[in-house]
Coordinates of N, CA and C in Angstrom, one line a residue:
X848 N 10.7 -16.6 6.3 CA 10.9 -15.4 5.6 C 10.4 -14.1 6.3
X849 N 9.3 -14.2 6.9 CA 8.7 -13.1 7.7 C 9.7 -12.7 8.8
X850 N 10.2 -13.8 9.5 CA 11.2 -13.6 10.6 C 12.4 -12.9 10.1
X851 N 12.9 -13.2 8.9 CA 14.1 -12.5 8.4 C 13.9 -11.0 8.2
X852 N 12.7 -10.7 7.7 CA 12.4 -9.2 7.5 C 12.3 -8.6 8.9
X853 N 11.8 -9.3 9.9 CA 11.7 -8.7 11.2 C 13.1 -8.5 11.8
X854 N 14.0 -9.5 11.5 CA 15.4 -9.3 12.0 C 16.0 -8.1 11.4
X855 N 15.8 -7.9 10.1 CA 16.4 -6.8 9.4 C 15.9 -5.5 10.0
X856 N 14.6 -5.4 10.3 CA 14.1 -4.2 10.9 C 14.7 -3.9 12.3
X857 N 14.8 -5.0 13.1 CA 15.4 -4.8 14.4 C 16.9 -4.3 14.3
X858 N 17.6 -4.9 13.3 CA 19.0 -4.5 13.2 C 19.1 -3.0 12.8
X859 N 18.3 -2.6 11.9 CA 18.3 -1.2 11.5 C 17.9 -0.3 12.6
X860 N 16.9 -0.6 13.4 CA 16.5 0.2 14.5 C 17.6 0.3 15.5
X861 N 18.2 -0.9 15.9 CA 19.2 -0.9 16.9 C 20.4 -0.1 16.5
X862 N 20.8 -0.1 15.2 CA 21.9 0.6 14.7 C 21.6 2.1 14.8
X863 N 20.4 2.5 14.5 CA 20.0 3.9 14.6 C 20.1 4.4 16.1
X864 N 19.7 3.6 17.0 CA 19.7 3.9 18.4 C 21.2 4.0 18.9
X865 N 21.9 2.9 18.6 CA 23.3 2.9 19.1 C 24.2 4.0 18.5
X866 N 23.9 4.3 17.2 CA 24.7 5.3 16.6 C 24.2 6.7 16.8
X867 N 23.1 6.8 17.5 CA 22.4 8.1 17.8 C 22.2 8.9 16.5
X868 N 21.7 8.2 15.5 CA 21.4 8.8 14.2 C 19.9 9.1 14.1
X869 N 19.6 9.9 13.2 CA 18.1 10.2 12.9 C 17.5 9.1 12.2
X870 N 16.3 8.7 12.7 CA 15.6 7.6 12.0 C 15.1 7.9 10.7
X871 N 14.9 9.2 10.4 CA 14.3 9.6 9.1 C 15.3 9.4 8.0
X872 N 16.6 9.1 8.3 CA 17.6 8.8 7.3 C 17.4 7.5 6.6
X873 N 16.6 6.6 7.3 CA 16.3 5.3 6.7 C 14.8 5.0 6.7
X874 N 14.0 6.0 6.9 CA 12.6 5.9 7.2 C 11.9 5.1 6.1
X875 N 12.1 5.5 4.8 CA 11.4 4.8 3.7 C 11.7 3.3 3.6
X876 N 12.9 2.9 3.5 CA 13.2 1.5 3.4 C 12.8 0.7 4.7
X877 N 12.9 1.4 5.8 CA 12.4 0.7 7.1 C 10.9 0.5 7.1
X878 N 10.2 1.5 6.7 CA 8.7 1.3 6.6 C 8.3 0.3 5.6
X879 N 9.0 0.3 4.5 CA 8.7 -0.6 3.4 C 9.0 -2.1 3.9
X880 N 10.0 -2.3 4.6 CA 10.3 -3.6 5.2 C 9.2 -4.1 6.1
X881 N 8.7 -3.1 6.9 CA 7.5 -3.5 7.8 C 6.3 -3.9 6.9
X882 N 6.1 -3.1 5.9 CA 4.9 -3.3 5.1 C 5.0 -4.6 4.4
X883 N 6.2 -4.9 3.8 CA 6.3 -6.1 3.0 C 6.3 -7.4 3.9
X884 N 6.8 -7.3 5.1 CA 6.8 -8.5 6.0 C 5.3 -8.8 6.4
X885 N 4.5 -7.7 6.6 CA 3.1 -8.0 6.9 C 2.4 -8.6 5.8
X886 N 2.7 -8.1 4.6 CA 2.1 -8.7 3.4 C 2.4 -10.2 3.3
X887 N 3.7 -10.5 3.4 CA 4.1 -11.9 3.4 C 3.4 -12.8 4.5
X888 N 3.4 -12.2 5.7 CA 2.8 -12.9 6.8 C 1.3 -13.2 6.6
X889 N 0.6 -12.2 6.1 CA -0.9 -12.4 5.8 C -1.1 -13.5 4.8
X890 N -0.2 -13.5 3.7 CA -0.4 -14.4 2.6 C -0.1 -15.9 3.1
X891 N 0.9 -16.0 4.0 CA 1.2 -17.3 4.5 C 0.0 -17.8 5.3
X892 N -0.6 -17.0 6.2 CA -1.7 -17.3 7.0 C -2.9 -17.6 6.2
X893 N -3.2 -16.9 5.2 CA -4.4 -17.1 4.3 C -4.3 -18.5 3.7
X894 N -3.1 -18.8 3.2 CA -2.9 -20.1 2.6 C -3.1 -21.3 3.6
X895 N -2.6 -21.1 4.8 CA -2.7 -22.1 5.9 C -4.2 -22.2 6.3
X896 N -4.9 -21.1 6.5 CA -6.2 -21.1 7.0 C -7.2 -21.7 6.0
X897 N -6.9 -21.5 4.7 CA -7.9 -21.9 3.7 C -8.0 -23.5 3.7
X898 N -7.0 -24.2 4.2 CA -7.1 -25.6 4.4 C -8.2 -26.0 5.3
X899 N -8.5 -25.2 6.3 CA -9.5 -25.5 7.3 C -10.8 -24.7 7.1
X900 N -10.8 -23.6 6.4 CA -12.0 -22.9 6.2 C -12.8 -23.5 5.0
X901 N -12.1 -24.2 4.2 CA -12.8 -24.7 2.9 C -13.4 -23.6 2.1
X902 N -12.8 -22.4 2.2 CA -13.2 -21.3 1.3 C -12.1 -21.1 0.2
X903 N -12.6 -20.7 -0.9 CA -11.6 -20.4 -2.0 C -10.9 -19.1 -1.6
X904 N -9.6 -19.0 -2.0 CA -8.9 -17.7 -1.8 C -9.2 -16.8 -2.9
X905 N -9.9 -15.7 -2.6 CA -10.3 -14.8 -3.6 C -9.2 -13.7 -3.9
X906 N -8.6 -13.3 -2.8 CA -7.6 -12.2 -2.9 C -6.2 -12.7 -2.4
X907 N -5.4 -13.0 -3.3 CA -4.0 -13.5 -2.9 C -2.9 -12.7 -3.6
X908 N -3.2 -12.4 -4.9 CA -2.1 -11.8 -5.7 C -2.0 -10.3 -5.4
X909 N -3.0 -9.7 -4.7 CA -3.0 -8.3 -4.4 C -1.9 -8.0 -3.4
X910 N -1.5 -6.7 -3.5 CA -0.5 -6.2 -2.5 C -1.1 -5.3 -1.5
X911 N -2.4 -5.1 -1.6 CA -3.1 -4.2 -0.8 C -3.4 -4.8 0.6
X912 N -2.8 -4.2 1.6 CA -2.8 -4.9 3.0 C -4.2 -5.0 3.5
X913 N -5.0 -4.0 3.4 CA -6.4 -4.0 4.0 C -7.2 -5.1 3.3
X914 N -7.0 -5.3 2.0 CA -7.7 -6.4 1.3 C -7.2 -7.8 1.8
X915 N -5.9 -7.9 2.0 CA -5.3 -9.1 2.5 C -5.8 -9.4 3.9
X916 N -5.9 -8.4 4.7 CA -6.4 -8.6 6.1 C -7.8 -9.0 6.1
X917 N -8.7 -8.5 5.2 CA -10.1 -8.9 5.1 C -10.2 -10.3 4.7
X918 N -9.3 -10.7 3.7 CA -9.3 -12.1 3.3 C -8.9 -13.0 4.4
X919 N -7.9 -12.6 5.2 CA -7.4 -13.4 6.4 C -8.6 -13.6 7.4
X920 N -9.3 -12.5 7.7 CA -10.4 -12.5 8.7 C -11.5 -13.4 8.2
X921 N -11.8 -13.4 6.9 CA -12.9 -14.2 6.4 C -12.6 -15.7 6.7
X922 N -11.4 -16.1 6.4 CA -11.0 -17.5 6.7 C -11.0 -17.8 8.2
X923 N -10.3 -16.9 8.9 CA -10.2 -17.1 10.4 C -11.5 -17.2 11.0
X924 N -12.4 -16.3 10.8 CA -13.7 -16.3 11.5 C -14.6 -17.5 11.1
X925 N -14.5 -17.9 9.9 CA -15.2 -19.1 9.5 C -14.8 -20.3 10.3
X926 N -13.5 -20.5 10.5 CA -12.9 -21.6 11.3 C -13.3 -21.5 12.7
X927 N -13.1 -20.3 13.4 CA -13.4 -20.3 14.8 C -14.9 -20.4 15.1
X928 N -15.7 -19.9 14.2 CA -17.2 -20.1 14.5 C -17.7 -21.5 14.3
X929 N -17.2 -22.1 13.2 CA -17.6 -23.5 12.9 C -17.1 -24.5 13.9
X930 N -16.0 -24.2 14.5 CA -15.3 -25.1 15.4 C -15.4 -24.7 16.9
X931 N -16.3 -23.7 17.1 CA -16.7 -23.3 18.5 C -15.5 -22.9 19.4
X932 N -14.5 -22.1 18.9 CA -13.5 -21.6 19.8 C -13.3 -20.1 19.7
X933 N -14.3 -19.4 19.2 CA -14.2 -18.0 19.0 C -14.0 -17.3 20.4
X934 N -14.7 -17.7 21.4 CA -14.6 -17.1 22.7 C -13.3 -17.3 23.4
X935 N -12.7 -18.5 23.2 CA -11.4 -18.8 23.9 C -10.3 -17.9 23.4
X936 N -10.3 -17.4 22.2 CA -9.2 -16.6 21.6 C -9.6 -15.2 21.4
X937 N -10.8 -14.8 21.7 CA -11.3 -13.5 21.3 C -10.5 -12.3 21.9
X938 N -10.2 -12.4 23.2 CA -9.5 -11.3 23.8 C -8.1 -11.1 23.2
X939 N -7.4 -12.1 23.0 CA -6.0 -12.0 22.3 C -6.2 -11.6 20.9
X940 N -7.2 -12.1 20.2 CA -7.3 -11.8 18.8 C -7.7 -10.3 18.6
X941 N -8.6 -9.8 19.4 CA -9.0 -8.4 19.4 C -7.8 -7.5 19.6
X942 N -7.0 -7.8 20.6 CA -5.9 -7.0 21.0 C -4.8 -6.9 19.9
X943 N -4.4 -8.1 19.4 CA -3.4 -8.1 18.3 C -3.9 -7.7 17.0
X944 N -5.1 -8.0 16.6 CA -5.6 -7.6 15.3 C -5.8 -6.1 15.3
X945 N -6.1 -5.4 16.4 CA -6.3 -4.0 16.5 C -4.9 -3.3 16.2
X946 N -3.9 -3.9 16.8 CA -2.5 -3.3 16.5 C -2.2 -3.5 15.0
X947 N -2.5 -4.6 14.5 CA -2.2 -4.9 13.0 C -3.0 -3.9 12.1
X948 N -4.3 -3.7 12.4 CA -5.0 -2.7 11.6 C -4.5 -1.3 11.8
X949 N -4.0 -1.0 12.9 CA -3.4 0.3 13.1 C -2.2 0.5 12.2
X950 N -1.3 -0.5 12.2 CA -0.1 -0.5 11.4 C -0.4 -0.5 9.9
X951 N -1.4 -1.2 9.5 CA -1.8 -1.2 8.1 C -2.3 0.1 7.7
X952 N -3.1 0.8 8.5 CA -3.6 2.1 8.2 C -2.4 3.1 8.1
X953 N -1.4 3.0 9.0 CA -0.3 3.9 9.0 C 0.6 3.7 7.8
X954 N 0.7 2.5 7.4 CA 1.6 2.2 6.3 C 1.0 2.5 4.9
X955 N -0.3 2.5 4.9 CA -1.0 2.8 3.6 C -1.3 1.6 2.8
X956 N -2.3 1.8 1.9 CA -2.9 0.7 1.2 C -2.2 0.4 -0.2
X957 N -1.6 1.5 -0.8 CA -1.0 1.4 -2.1 C 0.2 0.4 -2.0
X958 N 0.3 -0.5 -3.0 CA 1.3 -1.5 -2.9 C 2.7 -0.9 -3.0
X959 N 2.8 0.4 -3.6 CA 4.1 1.1 -3.7 C 4.4 1.9 -2.5
X960 N 3.6 1.9 -1.5 CA 3.9 2.7 -0.3 C 5.3 2.5 0.3
X961 N 6.1 3.5 0.3 CA 7.4 3.6 0.8 C 8.4 2.8 0.0
X962 N 8.0 2.1 -1.1 CA 8.9 1.5 -2.0 C 9.4 2.6 -3.0
X963 N 8.5 3.4 -3.4 CA 8.8 4.5 -4.3 C 8.4 5.8 -3.7
X964 N 8.9 6.9 -4.3 CA 8.5 8.3 -3.8 C 7.1 8.6 -4.3
X965 N 6.7 8.1 -5.5 CA 5.4 8.3 -6.0 C 4.6 7.0 -6.2
X966 N 3.3 7.1 -5.9 CA 2.4 5.9 -6.1 C 2.1 5.7 -7.5
X967 N 1.3 4.7 -7.8 CA 0.9 4.4 -9.2 C 0.0 5.4 -9.8
X968 N -0.6 6.2 -9.0 CA -1.5 7.3 -9.5 C -0.7 8.6 -9.6
X969 N 0.6 8.5 -9.5 CA 1.5 9.7 -9.6 C 1.5 10.6 -8.5
X970 N 0.8 10.3 -7.4 CA 0.8 11.2 -6.2 C 1.9 10.7 -5.3
X971 N 2.4 11.7 -4.5 CA 3.4 11.4 -3.6 C 2.9 10.4 -2.5
X972 N 3.7 9.4 -2.3 CA 3.3 8.3 -1.3 C 3.3 9.0 0.1
X973 N 4.2 9.8 0.4 CA 4.3 10.4 1.7 C 4.6 11.9 1.5
X974 N 3.5 12.7 1.9 CA 3.6 14.1 1.8 C 4.7 14.7 2.7
X975 N 5.3 15.8 2.3 CA 6.3 16.5 3.0 C 5.8 16.9 4.4
X976 N 4.5 17.2 4.5 CA 4.0 17.7 5.8 C 3.6 16.5 6.7
X977 N 3.6 15.3 6.3 CA 3.2 14.1 7.1 C 4.3 13.7 8.0
X978 N 4.0 13.2 9.1 CA 4.9 12.6 10.0 C 4.4 11.3 10.6
X979 N 5.4 10.4 10.9 CA 5.0 9.1 11.5 C 6.0 8.9 12.7
X980 N 5.5 8.6 13.8 CA 6.4 8.3 15.0 C 6.8 6.8 14.8
X981 N 8.0 6.6 14.2 CA 8.4 5.3 13.9 C 8.6 4.4 15.1
X982 N 9.1 5.0 16.2 CA 9.3 4.1 17.3 C 8.0 3.6 18.0
X983 N 7.0 4.5 17.9 CA 5.7 4.0 18.4 C 5.1 3.0 17.4
X984 N 5.3 3.3 16.2 CA 4.8 2.4 15.2 C 5.4 1.0 15.3
X985 N 6.7 1.0 15.6 CA 7.5 -0.2 15.8 C 6.9 -1.1 16.9
X986 N 6.4 -0.5 18.0 CA 5.8 -1.2 19.1 C 4.6 -2.0 18.6
X987 N 3.8 -1.2 17.8 CA 2.5 -1.9 17.2 C 2.9 -2.9 16.2
X988 N 4.0 -2.7 15.5 CA 4.4 -3.6 14.5 C 4.9 -4.9 15.1
X989 N 5.6 -4.8 16.2 CA 6.1 -6.0 16.9 C 4.9 -6.9 17.4
X990 N 3.9 -6.2 17.9 CA 2.7 -7.0 18.3 C 2.0 -7.6 17.1
X991 N 2.0 -6.9 16.0 CA 1.4 -7.4 14.8 C 2.2 -8.7 14.3
X992 N 3.5 -8.6 14.3 CA 4.3 -9.8 13.9 C 4.1 -11.0 14.8
X993 N 4.0 -10.7 16.1 CA 3.6 -11.8 17.0 C 2.3 -12.5 16.6
X994 N 1.3 -11.6 16.3 CA 0.0 -12.1 15.8 C 0.1 -12.9 14.5
X995 N 0.9 -12.4 13.6 CA 1.0 -13.0 12.3 C 1.7 -14.3 12.3
X996 N 2.9 -14.3 13.0 CA 3.7 -15.5 13.0 C 3.2 -16.6 13.9
X997 N 2.3 -16.3 14.9 CA 1.8 -17.3 15.8 C 0.3 -17.7 15.6
X998 N -0.3 -17.2 14.6 CA -1.7 -17.6 14.4 C -1.9 -19.1 14.3
X999 N -1.1 -19.8 13.5 CA -1.2 -21.2 13.4 C -1.0 -21.9 14.7
X1000 N 0.0 -21.4 15.5 CA 0.2 -22.0 16.8 C -1.0 -21.8 17.8
X1001 N -1.6 -20.6 17.7 CA -2.7 -20.3 18.6 C -3.9 -21.2 18.4
X1002 N -4.1 -21.5 17.1 CA -5.3 -22.3 16.8 C -5.0 -23.8 16.5
X1003 N -3.8 -24.2 16.7 CA -3.4 -25.5 16.5 C -4.1 -26.6 17.3
X1004 N -4.5 -26.3 18.5 CA -5.3 -27.3 19.2 C -6.6 -27.7 18.5
X1005 N -7.1 -26.7 17.8 CA -8.4 -26.9 17.1 C -8.2 -27.4 15.6
X1006 N -7.2 -26.9 15.0 CA -6.9 -27.4 13.6 C -6.3 -28.9 13.7
X1007 N -5.6 -29.2 14.7 CA -5.1 -30.6 14.9 C -6.3 -31.5 15.1
X1008 N -7.3 -31.0 15.8 CA -8.5 -31.8 16.1 C -9.3 -32.0 14.7
X1009 N -9.3 -31.0 13.9 CA -9.9 -31.1 12.6 C -9.1 -32.2 11.8
X1010 N -7.8 -32.1 11.9 CA -7.0 -33.1 11.1 C -7.3 -34.5 11.6
X1011 N -7.5 -34.7 12.9 CA -7.8 -36.0 13.4 C -9.2 -36.5 13.0
X1012 N -10.1 -35.6 13.0 CA -11.5 -36.0 12.6 C -11.5 -36.4 11.2
X1013 N -10.7 -35.9 10.3 CA -10.6 -36.4 9.0 C -10.2 -37.8 8.9
X1014 N -9.5 -38.3 10.0 CA -9.1 -39.7 10.0 C -10.1 -40.6 10.7
X1015 N -10.7 -40.0 11.8 CA -11.7 -40.8 12.6 C -12.7 -39.8 13.2
X1016 N -13.8 -39.6 12.5 CA -14.9 -38.7 13.0 C -15.7 -39.2 14.1
X1017 N -15.6 -40.5 14.5 CA -16.5 -41.1 15.4 C -16.3 -40.6 16.8
X1018 N -15.2 -39.9 17.1 CA -14.9 -39.4 18.5 C -15.5 -38.0 18.7
X1019 N -16.1 -37.4 17.7 CA -16.4 -36.0 17.7 C -17.4 -35.7 18.9
X1020 N -18.4 -36.4 19.1 CA -19.4 -36.1 20.1 C -19.0 -36.3 21.5
X1021 N -18.0 -37.2 21.7 CA -17.5 -37.6 23.0 C -16.3 -36.7 23.4
X1022 N -15.8 -36.0 22.4 CA -14.6 -35.2 22.7 C -15.0 -33.8 23.2
X1023 N -13.9 -33.0 23.6 CA -14.1 -31.6 24.0 C -13.8 -30.6 22.9
X1024 N -13.5 -31.2 21.7 CA -13.3 -30.3 20.5 C -11.9 -29.8 20.3
X1025 N -10.9 -30.4 20.9 CA -9.6 -29.9 20.7 C -8.6 -31.0 21.0
X1026 N -7.3 -30.7 20.6 CA -6.2 -31.6 20.9 C -5.3 -31.0 21.9
X1027 N -4.9 -31.7 22.9 CA -4.1 -31.2 24.0 C -2.6 -31.3 23.6
X1028 N -2.2 -32.4 23.0 CA -0.8 -32.6 22.5 C -0.9 -33.3 21.2
X1029 N 0.1 -32.9 20.3 CA 0.2 -33.6 19.0 C 1.7 -33.8 18.7
X1030 N 2.1 -35.0 18.4 CA 3.5 -35.3 18.1 C 3.5 -36.3 17.0
X1031 N 4.7 -36.4 16.3 CA 4.9 -37.4 15.3 C 4.9 -38.8 16.0
X1032 N 4.5 -39.8 15.2 CA 4.3 -41.1 15.7 C 5.6 -41.7 16.4
X1033 N 6.8 -41.3 15.9 CA 8.0 -41.8 16.4 C 8.3 -41.3 17.8
X1034 N 7.5 -40.4 18.3 CA 7.6 -39.9 19.7 C 6.6 -40.5 20.6
X1035 N 5.9 -41.4 20.1 CA 4.7 -42.0 20.9 C 5.1 -42.5 22.3
X1036 N 6.2 -43.3 22.4 CA 6.5 -43.9 23.7 C 7.1 -42.9 24.6
X1037 N 7.8 -41.9 24.1 CA 8.2 -40.7 24.9 C 7.0 -40.0 25.5
X1038 N 6.0 -39.8 24.6 CA 4.8 -39.1 25.1 C 4.1 -39.9 26.1
X1039 N 4.0 -41.2 26.0 CA 3.3 -42.0 27.0 C 4.0 -41.9 28.3
X1040 N 5.4 -41.9 28.3 CA 6.1 -41.7 29.6 C 5.8 -40.4 30.3
X1041 N 5.7 -39.3 29.5 CA 5.4 -38.0 30.0 C 3.9 -38.0 30.6
X1042 N 3.0 -38.6 29.9 CA 1.6 -38.7 30.3 C 1.5 -39.5 31.6
X1043 N 2.3 -40.5 31.7 CA 2.3 -41.4 33.0 C 2.8 -40.6 34.1
X1044 N 3.8 -39.7 33.9 CA 4.4 -38.9 35.0 C 3.4 -37.8 35.5
X1045 N 2.6 -37.3 34.6 CA 1.8 -36.1 34.9 C 0.4 -36.4 35.3
X1046 N -0.2 -37.5 34.7 CA -1.6 -37.8 34.9 C -1.8 -39.1 35.5
X1047 N -3.0 -39.4 36.0 CA -3.4 -40.7 36.6 C -3.7 -41.6 35.4
X1048 N -3.1 -42.8 35.5 CA -3.4 -43.8 34.4 C -4.7 -44.5 34.7
X1049 N -5.6 -44.4 33.6 CA -6.9 -45.1 33.7 C -6.8 -46.4 32.9
X1050 N -6.3 -46.3 31.7 CA -6.0 -47.6 30.9 C -4.6 -47.5 30.3
X1051 N -3.8 -48.4 30.6 CA -2.4 -48.3 30.3 C -2.2 -48.0 28.8
X1052 N -1.4 -47.0 28.6 CA -1.0 -46.5 27.2 C -2.1 -46.0 26.4
X1053 N -3.3 -45.8 27.0 CA -4.5 -45.3 26.2 C -5.2 -44.2 26.8
X1054 N -5.5 -44.2 28.1 CA -6.3 -43.2 28.8 C -5.7 -42.7 30.1
X1055 N -5.8 -41.4 30.3 CA -5.3 -40.8 31.5 C -6.4 -39.8 32.1
X1056 N -6.3 -39.5 33.4 CA -7.2 -38.6 34.0 C -6.4 -37.3 34.4
X1057 N -6.8 -36.2 33.8 CA -6.3 -34.9 34.2 C -7.2 -34.4 35.4
X1058 N -6.8 -34.5 36.6 CA -7.6 -34.2 37.7 C -7.8 -32.7 37.9
X1059 N -6.9 -31.9 37.4 CA -7.0 -30.4 37.5 C -8.1 -30.0 36.5
X1060 N -8.1 -30.4 35.3 CA -9.0 -30.0 34.3 C -10.3 -30.8 34.3
X1061 N -10.3 -31.9 35.0 CA -11.4 -32.9 35.0 C -11.7 -33.4 33.6
X1062 N -10.6 -33.9 33.0 CA -10.7 -34.4 31.6 C -10.1 -35.8 31.5
X1063 N -10.7 -36.6 30.7 CA -10.0 -37.9 30.4 C -9.2 -37.7 29.1
X1064 N -8.0 -38.0 29.1 CA -7.1 -37.8 28.0 C -6.9 -39.1 27.2
X1065 N -7.3 -39.2 26.0 CA -7.2 -40.4 25.2 C -6.1 -40.2 24.2
X1066 N -5.3 -41.3 24.1 CA -4.2 -41.2 23.1 C -4.7 -41.9 21.8
X1067 N -4.7 -41.1 20.7 CA -5.1 -41.6 19.4 C -4.0 -41.5 18.4
X1068 N -3.9 -42.4 17.5 CA -2.8 -42.4 16.5 C -3.4 -42.5 15.1
X1069 N -2.6 -41.9 14.2 CA -2.9 -42.0 12.8 C -1.7 -42.7 12.2
X1070 N -1.5 -42.6 10.9 CA -0.4 -43.3 10.2 C 0.9 -42.5 10.5
X1071 N 0.9 -41.3 10.9 CA 2.1 -40.5 11.1 C 2.1 -39.7 12.4
X1072 N 1.0 -39.6 13.1 CA 1.0 -38.7 14.2 C 0.2 -39.4 15.4
X1073 N 0.5 -38.9 16.6 CA -0.3 -39.3 17.8 C -0.9 -38.0 18.4
X1074 N -2.1 -38.2 18.9 CA -2.9 -37.1 19.4 C -3.4 -37.4 20.8
X1075 N -3.3 -36.5 21.7 CA -3.9 -36.6 23.0 C -5.1 -35.7 23.0
X1076 N -6.3 -36.4 23.1 CA -7.5 -35.7 22.9 C -8.4 -35.7 24.2
X1077 N -8.7 -34.6 24.8 CA -9.6 -34.6 26.0 C -11.0 -35.1 25.6
X1078 N -11.5 -36.0 26.4 CA -12.8 -36.6 26.2 C -13.6 -36.5 27.5
X1079 N -14.9 -36.6 27.3 CA -15.9 -36.5 28.4 C -15.8 -37.7 29.4
X1080 N -15.4 -38.9 28.9 CA -15.3 -40.0 29.7 C -14.2 -41.0 29.2

């Protein structure tokens, strides 16, 4: 759904550029689409992250973007701190979250921002004297959407590891705290072939050595998935 809103925004922007039209002729609906896609994206992420943070979702029904972002950060930071991967993702997180906060600030907190001319307090959402550089905002928005749509992908090596630990916690101390590859069980033998091609076989169909990373890769399976987990030995 977030991607569809992003597509709609791109189509509108491209039509404005190709037609050499003024962007202010569609500014309100365009900005509202940006705002709504961010709201949806944050809510999807909050729901996903809550499975791993084990925190209750306190702010979900709200349409206030800054509140939703705070809720998102609360869950995200608990996960990265408890699972020791804050440093690995900090640079990218700081970069993309800064762009997201910039866009949230530009789009406004009121849920009616750019949906109506007047907010719920009867004040004009956008004063006649205010201006927004929509093309510059779009650049920040694009970074924000990358951040929102790929959060789960970025942290999947660690959330996949949490998933496996729920099945078998005995490997925790000997592991490096993440999953290198994760596939459904019906792809197990394809995965083994690829591992054989890329790494040194230590124990057939079970353990490989990654000489570059100096890691032992153990193949572990559950009832429906197979995991390649870097281990100390």
